[in-house]
Structure formats: structure tokens, C-alpha cells
Amino acid sequence: RAMMACNSLKNNYNANISFYDTELHKKELFEECLVADVDSSLVNKNFVVYYQPKYDISGSRPKLSSAEALIRWNHPEFGMVSPGVFIPLLEENGLVSKLDHFVWHEAASQVRKWRDTYNITIPVSVNLSRIDIYNPKLEENFMKLIETNGLSTRDIMLEVTESAYTDNSDQIVQVVENLRSKGFFIEMDDFGSGYSSLNMLSELPIDALKLDMKFIRNIAINPKALHMVELMMDIADFLKVSVVAEGVETEEQCRLLKQLKCKIIQGFYFSKPIPPEEFKLLIEKEVKARSNEAKEIEYVNR
Ligand code: C2E
Ligand code: MG
Ligand code: MG
């Protein structure tokens, strides 16, 4: 218990004494429960995959272009637990890779279902944890996944968090490079959120930068924040990678990003992460819009 109290002070330079109190005790019990319940929750379908759309705003109307798969845990005792709470916890003991596998399988079969039902391809990006990258079977697993679902490597995009690149960059670069050579599209998640890898950016094998939402938050109220995003866009341009802006919540933010020629937007402005039953309504809307556009073109060409 003393050690746990001690650990709770890690990286906290303002305090030099800590107690193992009821609060810490409750937290420990809560975390223990979560860890113990992963397997049963997988079996009982308490984990569900939600999808958040990404829109291409470069044209005259925002076009549904892809989605991100985000896990949700409806815990039988605690109700909805945020991934911000359980992912870091399960990363500590490696259990997260079980969840990631579950999410990847769900996502791939969802892409297949949408294609079969609506004759449309909505690629889905999935999150990779650090530990996944060290799995020697990672590439094989993804290839199997693609094959089983009759998909191509373009249909599943992979999000690797920025901080993973700074851990053991040589190994990660190698793994990611191999996946890219198979045709997978790699997005650097949370770009600019912490451990900046700016110095290695030019050597990293990536296809897109996902600008962390902290960059977006103030662009409509602080010209400096907007200028920062403009500079990021320049960096991306120089590297010849595309940019996805995350955490876009307002129309004004969206308008400013469009002005800066940011093509892909993800955020509550368009939609929160939603279950597949709701996501299909967005697809139906998109299919309708595309069919109307096709009719218009046909009419003009006649
Ligand atoms: P992330 O991959 O950067 O995902 C984006 C997070 O931002 C999601 O939080 C999403 O709900 C939230 N978000 C999106 N748009 C907005 C917005 O406009 N405003 C605000 N305030 N938030 C927005 P979520 O779903 O809680 O996930 C948190 C993190 O947990 C994710 O960050 C990711 O790192 C991790 N995570 C989620 N699902 C998985 C998974 O299946 N596997 C792994 N390894 N990690 C996951
Ligand atoms: Mg992500
Ligand atoms: Mg992100």
C-alpha cells in the first residue's frame, strides 16, 4: 500500500508526501475489477465498437469519406467506462491487445457489411497500441483479417499514436514500413499532443497526420492557434502527407480549416462516435447524395 501511495506521486513535482487513503483504495479496487472483467465482458458482448465519421470538406459538400473505430465498454456494474480510463490501464498489462483484436475484427466485418448492403466502401481506421507493434504476427494478422473479409489493405487504415514512435523508433519504423508496403494507410494519431517527434518526422513512414484536438480547440478565438495549424499544414505539405483534423466541434472551426485547405475533418461538429445502427443513417444519406450528383452529371452531359 505504501508503494502504491508512492507510485501515485510519479511525475508530480508539487507533492512529496502521499497517503494510501480510501480514495486510492477505491481506485485500486475499481481498476482491479476492470482488469478481472475484460474476458467475461468480451464474451458477454459488453464491449461494443462505435464509429466516428471523417468527412472530406474539400468539395462543395462535406463527403463521408471514412470512419474511426472506437471501443466502448458498457460494464455490467459501472455502466459506460471511458476508453480514456481503461485503455491506459489495459496497456500496462498487455490485455489491450485482446481488445484491439476484437475491434479490428469488428471493424473489418463492418466495412464488408456496408459494402454488401450499400455498395459503398467506407474505410475504417483502427487504433494500434504500442504492444501490438511489438507483436511479430501483426502483419500476418492484418493480412488474414483482410483476406477473411474479402477486403483490400486500403479498406483498413491504421492509427499509431505519436508517442509510440519515440519509444523504439527503429523497430517501429520497420514494422510500419512493412505494413505500408502491403498497402496499409498509416495515420499518426495525436500529432503534436506530447512527445513531439518533429525531429524524426521526415524519416517516419506515414501517410497522414492526425492533428490533435488541442491544436483545434482555440483556432476560432486565438489567431496564434490558427497560425500554428497553418504551420502544421505547411509541414504536412512539405512531407507530402495528408492531414486529418480531430476534435472539430464548431462550424467556424470547420470553415477556418477549409480555408487552410485541410481536407479531412473528424469531430462532434459532424458526429460523435456512434453505434453501427446509427452510422448506417449517415451512409444512407451519403449514398443518396452521391446518386443525386450522378444524376445531375448525367443530365448535364445529355
Ligand atoms: P483517439 O484515437 O485520439 O480518438 C479520438 C478521441 O476523441 C475519441 O475519444 C473521440 O470520441 C474523441 N473526440 C472525437 N471528436 C471529438 C470532439 O469534437 N470533441 C471532443 N471533445 N472529443 C472528440 P474516446 O473514444 O474516448 O477514445 C479516447 C482514446 O482511447 C482514443 O483517442 C484512443 O487513443 C483510445 N482508444 C479508443 N478505442 C481504442 C481501441 O479500440 N484500441 C486502442 N488501442 N485505443 C483505443
Ligand atoms: Mg485514434
Ligand atoms: Mg487521436
Tab-separated table of C-alpha atoms and ligand atoms in Angstrom:
chain	number	residue	atom	x	y	z
A	1	ARG	CA	0.000	0.000	0.000
A	2	ALA	CA	2.860	2.349	0.787
A	3	MET	CA	4.331	1.596	-2.606
A	4	MET	CA	1.011	2.329	-4.306
A	5	ALA	CA	0.780	5.649	-2.478
A	6	CYS	CA	4.336	6.335	-3.562
A	7	ASN	CA	3.577	5.479	-7.192
A	8	SER	CA	0.665	7.881	-7.215
A	9	LEU	CA	3.229	10.671	-6.857
A	10	LYS	CA	5.098	9.734	-10.007
A	11	ASN	CA	5.724	12.786	-12.186
A	12	ASN	CA	4.089	15.027	-9.623
A	13	TYR	CA	6.687	17.556	-8.588
A	14	ASN	CA	4.365	19.611	-6.397
A	15	ALA	CA	3.840	16.984	-3.709
A	16	ASN	CA	6.357	14.933	-1.806
A	17	ILE	CA	4.073	13.028	0.521
A	18	SER	CA	1.116	10.820	-0.201
A	19	PHE	CA	-1.263	8.584	1.756
A	20	TYR	CA	-2.930	5.339	0.895
A	21	ASP	CA	-6.429	6.612	1.675
A	22	THR	CA	-9.964	5.410	0.928
A	23	GLU	CA	-9.964	7.228	-2.391
A	24	LEU	CA	-6.828	5.477	-3.573
A	25	HIS	CA	-8.165	2.197	-2.191
A	26	LYS	CA	-11.400	2.586	-4.163
A	27	LYS	CA	-9.460	3.428	-7.298
A	28	GLU	CA	-7.275	0.345	-6.885
A	29	LEU	CA	-10.325	-1.873	-6.395
A	30	PHE	CA	-12.059	-0.326	-9.393
A	31	GLU	CA	-9.024	-0.930	-11.588
A	32	GLU	CA	-8.641	-4.485	-10.327
A	33	CYS	CA	-12.277	-5.163	-11.187
A	34	LEU	CA	-11.844	-3.754	-14.681
A	35	VAL	CA	-8.801	-5.913	-15.349
A	36	ALA	CA	-10.567	-9.009	-13.998
A	37	ASP	CA	-13.694	-8.388	-16.092
A	38	VAL	CA	-12.143	-7.996	-19.542
A	39	ASP	CA	-12.596	-11.614	-20.608
A	40	SER	CA	-16.162	-12.016	-19.353
A	41	SER	CA	-17.110	-8.672	-20.900
A	42	LEU	CA	-15.758	-9.816	-24.254
A	43	VAL	CA	-17.827	-12.996	-24.019
A	44	ASN	CA	-20.953	-11.170	-22.850
A	45	LYS	CA	-20.660	-8.509	-25.556
A	46	ASN	CA	-20.257	-5.646	-23.095
A	47	PHE	CA	-17.661	-4.211	-25.431
A	48	VAL	CA	-19.098	-2.500	-28.476
A	49	VAL	CA	-17.381	-0.742	-31.334
A	50	TYR	CA	-18.603	2.750	-32.176
A	51	TYR	CA	-17.742	4.603	-35.366
A	52	GLN	CA	-16.972	8.271	-35.788
A	53	PRO	CA	-17.202	9.586	-39.338
A	54	LYS	CA	-14.471	11.548	-41.092
A	55	TYR	CA	-15.665	13.991	-43.713
A	56	ASP	CA	-13.858	15.286	-46.766
A	57	ILE	CA	-14.619	19.024	-46.839
A	58	SER	CA	-12.639	19.912	-49.947
A	59	GLY	CA	-15.637	19.877	-52.296
A	60	SER	CA	-18.929	21.738	-52.442
A	61	ARG	CA	-20.499	19.468	-49.823
A	62	PRO	CA	-18.925	17.534	-46.949
A	63	LYS	CA	-18.469	13.976	-48.165
A	64	LEU	CA	-18.450	10.975	-45.830
A	65	SER	CA	-15.026	9.539	-46.569
A	66	SER	CA	-14.097	7.123	-43.767
A	67	ALA	CA	-14.539	6.405	-40.080
A	68	GLU	CA	-12.600	5.649	-36.932
A	69	ALA	CA	-13.459	2.606	-34.809
A	70	LEU	CA	-13.562	3.498	-31.111
A	71	ILE	CA	-14.256	0.958	-28.418
A	72	ARG	CA	-16.948	1.378	-25.759
A	73	TRP	CA	-17.293	-0.631	-22.552
A	74	ASN	CA	-20.739	-0.947	-21.070
A	75	HIS	CA	-19.612	-2.515	-17.828
A	76	PRO	CA	-22.272	-4.623	-16.030
A	77	GLU	CA	-21.553	-2.917	-12.713
A	78	PHE	CA	-20.067	0.505	-13.515
A	79	GLY	CA	-22.017	1.380	-16.666
A	80	MET	CA	-20.205	3.158	-19.509
A	81	VAL	CA	-16.487	3.356	-18.759
A	82	SER	CA	-14.450	5.704	-20.940
A	83	PRO	CA	-11.593	4.269	-23.032
A	84	GLY	CA	-9.534	7.126	-21.608
A	85	VAL	CA	-9.773	5.197	-18.307
A	86	PHE	CA	-9.467	1.549	-19.307
A	87	ILE	CA	-7.145	1.687	-22.333
A	88	PRO	CA	-4.137	3.065	-20.399
A	89	LEU	CA	-4.868	0.543	-17.631
A	90	LEU	CA	-5.000	-2.414	-20.017
A	91	GLU	CA	-1.940	-1.131	-21.835
A	92	GLU	CA	0.027	-1.586	-18.626
A	93	ASN	CA	-0.624	-5.336	-18.511
A	94	GLY	CA	-0.851	-6.129	-22.201
A	95	LEU	CA	-4.555	-7.028	-22.105
A	96	VAL	CA	-5.232	-4.202	-24.526
A	97	SER	CA	-4.143	-6.335	-27.485
A	98	LYS	CA	-7.100	-8.669	-26.891
A	99	LEU	CA	-9.416	-5.691	-27.167
A	100	ASP	CA	-7.634	-4.333	-30.189
A	101	HIS	CA	-8.056	-7.672	-31.955
A	102	PHE	CA	-11.726	-7.627	-31.162
A	103	VAL	CA	-12.058	-4.082	-32.541
A	104	TRP	CA	-10.102	-4.897	-35.719
A	105	HIS	CA	-12.328	-7.915	-36.419
A	106	GLU	CA	-15.498	-5.956	-35.803
A	107	ALA	CA	-14.275	-3.085	-37.979
A	108	ALA	CA	-13.302	-5.321	-40.895
A	109	SER	CA	-16.589	-7.192	-40.865
A	110	GLN	CA	-18.425	-3.855	-40.634
A	111	VAL	CA	-16.661	-2.489	-43.733
A	112	ARG	CA	-17.690	-5.690	-45.516
A	113	LYS	CA	-21.334	-5.376	-44.360
A	114	TRP	CA	-21.571	-1.749	-45.505
A	115	ARG	CA	-20.142	-2.684	-48.861
A	116	ASP	CA	-22.544	-5.582	-49.280
A	117	THR	CA	-25.567	-3.564	-48.196
A	118	TYR	CA	-24.895	-0.181	-49.785
A	119	ASN	CA	-22.320	-0.923	-52.457
A	120	ILE	CA	-20.079	1.731	-50.927
A	121	THR	CA	-16.663	1.480	-49.327
A	122	ILE	CA	-16.160	3.353	-46.075
A	123	PRO	CA	-12.606	2.565	-44.951
A	124	VAL	CA	-12.277	2.345	-41.177
A	125	SER	CA	-9.229	3.298	-39.196
A	126	VAL	CA	-8.364	1.290	-36.116
A	127	ASN	CA	-6.097	2.239	-33.229
A	128	LEU	CA	-2.901	0.296	-32.600
A	129	SER	CA	-1.453	0.108	-29.125
A	130	ARG	CA	2.263	0.119	-28.576
A	131	ILE	CA	2.225	-3.531	-27.609
A	132	ASP	CA	0.555	-4.517	-30.911
A	133	ILE	CA	3.512	-3.093	-32.781
A	134	TYR	CA	5.849	-5.461	-30.984
A	135	ASN	CA	3.777	-8.499	-31.932
A	136	PRO	CA	5.768	-10.328	-34.624
A	137	LYS	CA	2.497	-11.624	-36.102
A	138	LEU	CA	0.965	-8.182	-36.543
A	139	GLU	CA	1.319	-8.035	-40.308
A	140	GLU	CA	0.183	-11.629	-40.727
A	141	ASN	CA	-2.868	-10.958	-38.543
A	142	PHE	CA	-3.890	-7.940	-40.578
A	143	MET	CA	-3.380	-9.775	-43.870
A	144	LYS	CA	-5.561	-12.638	-42.606
A	145	LEU	CA	-8.196	-10.195	-41.465
A	146	ILE	CA	-8.293	-8.539	-44.858
A	147	GLU	CA	-8.433	-11.858	-46.650
A	148	THR	CA	-11.151	-13.386	-44.462
A	149	ASN	CA	-13.396	-10.407	-45.057
A	150	GLY	CA	-12.631	-10.125	-48.749
A	151	LEU	CA	-11.202	-6.617	-48.337
A	152	SER	CA	-8.131	-4.822	-49.616
A	153	THR	CA	-5.404	-3.251	-47.490
A	154	ARG	CA	-6.857	0.148	-48.422
A	155	ASP	CA	-10.048	-0.603	-46.500
A	156	ILE	CA	-8.486	-0.692	-43.037
A	157	MET	CA	-6.331	2.247	-42.002
A	158	LEU	CA	-4.001	2.080	-39.031
A	159	GLU	CA	-3.618	4.781	-36.394
A	160	VAL	CA	-0.358	4.773	-34.489
A	161	THR	CA	-0.057	7.273	-31.683
A	162	GLU	CA	2.698	9.818	-31.987
A	163	SER	CA	4.296	8.862	-28.679
A	164	ALA	CA	4.810	5.262	-29.864
A	165	TYR	CA	7.285	6.499	-32.444
A	166	THR	CA	9.590	7.913	-29.807
A	167	ASP	CA	9.800	4.651	-27.798
A	168	ASN	CA	11.888	2.486	-30.006
A	169	SER	CA	11.790	4.262	-33.253
A	170	ASP	CA	13.931	1.887	-35.319
A	171	GLN	CA	11.735	-1.112	-34.640
A	172	ILE	CA	8.509	0.826	-35.078
A	173	VAL	CA	9.675	2.367	-38.319
A	174	GLN	CA	10.451	-1.131	-39.617
A	175	VAL	CA	7.079	-2.594	-38.638
A	176	VAL	CA	5.148	0.350	-40.001
A	177	GLU	CA	7.193	0.401	-43.204
A	178	ASN	CA	6.339	-3.275	-43.803
A	179	LEU	CA	2.640	-2.621	-43.286
A	180	ARG	CA	2.785	0.324	-45.655
A	181	SER	CA	4.495	-1.750	-48.302
A	182	LYS	CA	1.474	-4.083	-48.165
A	183	GLY	CA	-0.735	-1.083	-48.922
A	184	PHE	CA	-1.995	-0.112	-45.462
A	185	PHE	CA	-2.528	3.604	-44.917
A	186	ILE	CA	-0.808	4.779	-41.717
A	187	GLU	CA	-2.067	7.742	-39.738
A	188	MET	CA	-0.009	9.305	-36.966
A	189	ASP	CA	-2.533	9.793	-34.171
A	190	ASP	CA	-2.476	12.598	-31.587
A	191	PHE	CA	0.119	14.500	-33.598
A	192	GLY	CA	1.536	17.357	-31.571
A	193	SER	CA	-0.040	16.241	-28.309
A	194	GLY	CA	3.040	15.445	-26.331
A	195	TYR	CA	6.331	13.849	-27.054
A	196	SER	CA	6.926	15.692	-30.230
A	197	SER	CA	8.657	13.660	-32.832
A	198	LEU	CA	9.237	16.694	-35.021
A	199	ASN	CA	12.936	15.884	-35.338
A	200	MET	CA	12.188	12.423	-36.762
A	201	LEU	CA	9.136	13.370	-38.769
A	202	SER	CA	10.906	13.490	-42.101
A	203	GLU	CA	12.070	9.884	-41.668
A	204	LEU	CA	8.831	8.358	-40.441
A	205	PRO	CA	6.827	6.179	-42.764
A	206	ILE	CA	3.371	7.746	-42.550
A	207	ASP	CA	0.563	8.702	-44.900
A	208	ALA	CA	-1.371	11.148	-42.754
A	209	LEU	CA	-1.028	13.308	-39.678
A	210	LYS	CA	-3.966	13.427	-37.295
A	211	LEU	CA	-3.743	16.844	-35.725
A	212	ASP	CA	-4.527	16.512	-32.053
A	213	MET	CA	-7.666	18.271	-30.891
A	214	LYS	CA	-5.676	20.570	-28.624
A	215	PHE	CA	-4.498	22.336	-31.773
A	216	ILE	CA	-8.028	22.854	-32.986
A	217	ARG	CA	-9.647	23.960	-29.731
A	218	ASN	CA	-8.757	27.665	-29.944
A	219	ILE	CA	-8.363	28.339	-33.653
A	220	ALA	CA	-11.552	30.389	-33.798
A	221	ILE	CA	-10.616	32.611	-30.857
A	222	ASN	CA	-6.852	32.845	-30.954
A	223	PRO	CA	-5.040	33.889	-34.153
A	224	LYS	CA	-1.843	32.301	-32.859
A	225	ALA	CA	-3.571	28.922	-32.550
A	226	LEU	CA	-4.829	29.264	-36.096
A	227	HIS	CA	-1.370	30.178	-37.305
A	228	MET	CA	0.033	27.070	-35.598
A	229	VAL	CA	-2.364	24.895	-37.586
A	230	GLU	CA	-1.333	26.724	-40.735
A	231	LEU	CA	2.291	25.875	-39.962
A	232	MET	CA	1.344	22.216	-39.388
A	233	MET	CA	-0.377	22.215	-42.762
A	234	ASP	CA	2.855	23.517	-44.309
A	235	ILE	CA	4.855	20.755	-42.631
A	236	ALA	CA	2.395	18.137	-43.926
A	237	ASP	CA	2.566	19.661	-47.374
A	238	PHE	CA	6.338	19.512	-47.316
A	239	LEU	CA	6.226	15.865	-46.214
A	240	LYS	CA	3.550	15.094	-48.820
A	241	VAL	CA	1.200	13.583	-46.261
A	242	SER	CA	-2.441	14.445	-45.745
A	243	VAL	CA	-3.913	15.972	-42.606
A	244	VAL	CA	-6.910	14.899	-40.555
A	245	ALA	CA	-8.155	17.479	-38.055
A	246	GLU	CA	-9.556	15.841	-34.928
A	247	GLY	CA	-11.924	17.287	-32.364
A	248	VAL	CA	-13.612	19.778	-34.682
A	249	GLU	CA	-16.673	20.941	-32.779
A	250	THR	CA	-17.960	24.104	-34.459
A	251	GLU	CA	-18.905	25.377	-37.883
A	252	GLU	CA	-16.396	28.197	-37.532
A	253	GLN	CA	-13.532	25.752	-36.852
A	254	CYS	CA	-14.589	23.765	-39.882
A	255	ARG	CA	-14.714	26.883	-42.068
A	256	LEU	CA	-11.240	28.000	-40.945
A	257	LEU	CA	-9.788	24.542	-41.588
A	258	LYS	CA	-11.298	24.520	-45.052
A	259	GLN	CA	-9.650	27.877	-45.704
A	260	LEU	CA	-6.327	26.329	-44.708
A	261	LYS	CA	-7.008	23.520	-47.194
A	262	CYS	CA	-7.358	20.855	-44.529
A	263	LYS	CA	-9.220	18.110	-46.330
A	264	ILE	CA	-10.423	15.642	-43.717
A	265	ILE	CA	-12.353	16.557	-40.582
A	266	GLN	CA	-13.371	14.404	-37.636
A	267	GLY	CA	-15.257	15.736	-34.642
A	268	PHE	CA	-18.510	16.379	-32.849
A	269	TYR	CA	-19.368	19.072	-35.426
A	270	PHE	CA	-20.257	16.261	-37.807
A	271	SER	CA	-20.945	13.481	-35.335
A	272	LYS	CA	-19.909	11.885	-32.074
A	273	PRO	CA	-18.767	8.253	-32.247
A	274	ILE	CA	-21.995	6.287	-32.790
A	275	PRO	CA	-23.042	2.624	-32.921
A	276	PRO	CA	-23.385	0.957	-36.348
A	277	GLU	CA	-27.217	1.213	-36.257
A	278	GLU	CA	-26.869	4.998	-36.253
A	279	PHE	CA	-23.870	5.134	-38.562
A	280	LYS	CA	-25.877	3.454	-41.283
A	281	LEU	CA	-28.106	6.555	-41.450
A	282	LEU	CA	-25.039	8.642	-42.362
A	283	ILE	CA	-24.181	6.121	-45.060
A	284	GLU	CA	-27.709	6.176	-46.439
A	285	LYS	CA	-27.535	9.985	-46.620
A	286	GLU	CA	-24.191	9.779	-48.419
A	287	VAL	CA	-25.422	7.162	-50.892
A	288	LYS	CA	-28.418	9.362	-51.692
A	289	ALA	CA	-26.234	12.462	-52.174
A	290	ARG	CA	-23.878	10.570	-54.489
A	291	SER	CA	-26.750	9.193	-56.520
A	292	ASN	CA	-28.259	12.704	-56.904
A	293	GLU	CA	-24.873	14.024	-58.015
A	294	ALA	CA	-24.528	11.218	-60.555
A	295	LYS	CA	-27.993	12.024	-61.917
A	296	GLU	CA	-27.095	15.707	-62.224
A	297	ILE	CA	-23.906	14.904	-64.124
A	298	GLU	CA	-25.835	12.601	-66.428
A	299	TYR	CA	-28.398	15.345	-67.024
A	300	VAL	CA	-25.700	17.945	-67.817
A	301	ASN	CA	-23.936	15.572	-70.231
A	302	ARG	CA	-27.102	14.776	-72.099
B	1	C2E	P1	-8.100	8.822	-30.247
B	1	C2E	O1	-7.738	7.623	-31.035
B	1	C2E	O2	-7.292	10.061	-30.475
B	1	C2E	O3	-9.651	9.074	-30.532
B	1	C2E	C1	-10.262	10.307	-30.586
B	1	C2E	C2	-10.987	10.624	-29.312
B	1	C2E	O4	-11.509	11.954	-29.407
B	1	C2E	C3	-12.221	9.745	-29.064
B	1	C2E	O5	-12.331	9.588	-27.661
B	1	C2E	C4	-13.365	10.606	-29.583
B	1	C2E	O6	-14.609	10.306	-29.001
B	1	C2E	C5	-12.893	11.971	-29.153
B	1	C2E	N1	-13.476	13.033	-29.983
B	1	C2E	C6	-13.729	12.998	-31.303
B	1	C2E	N2	-14.229	14.169	-31.736
B	1	C2E	C7	-14.285	14.992	-30.661
B	1	C2E	C8	-14.694	16.353	-30.480
B	1	C2E	O7	-15.120	17.053	-31.388
B	1	C2E	N3	-14.565	16.865	-29.218
B	1	C2E	C9	-14.084	16.129	-28.173
B	1	C2E	N4	-14.009	16.703	-27.001
B	1	C2E	N5	-13.694	14.829	-28.317
B	1	C2E	C10	-13.790	14.281	-29.546
B	1	C2E	P2	-12.599	8.176	-26.998
B	1	C2E	O8	-13.495	7.363	-27.856
B	1	C2E	O9	-12.982	8.452	-25.577
B	1	C2E	O10	-11.180	7.492	-27.044
B	1	C2E	C11	-10.105	8.002	-26.320
B	1	C2E	C12	-8.827	7.321	-26.715
B	1	C2E	O11	-8.857	5.943	-26.315
B	1	C2E	C13	-8.595	7.282	-28.224
B	1	C2E	O12	-8.050	8.503	-28.669
B	1	C2E	C14	-7.612	6.129	-28.343
B	1	C2E	O13	-6.316	6.557	-28.021
B	1	C2E	C15	-8.109	5.196	-27.253
B	1	C2E	N6	-8.951	4.165	-27.885
B	1	C2E	C16	-10.265	4.160	-28.189
B	1	C2E	N7	-10.632	2.978	-28.761
B	1	C2E	C17	-9.497	2.225	-28.847
B	1	C2E	C18	-9.189	0.906	-29.334
B	1	C2E	O14	-10.038	0.167	-29.853
B	1	C2E	N8	-7.880	0.494	-29.210
B	1	C2E	C19	-6.910	1.286	-28.652
B	1	C2E	N9	-5.679	0.797	-28.578
B	1	C2E	N10	-7.161	2.508	-28.199
B	1	C2E	C20	-8.426	2.985	-28.283
B	2	MG	MG	-7.291	7.305	-32.930
B	3	MG	MG	-6.496	10.984	-31.977
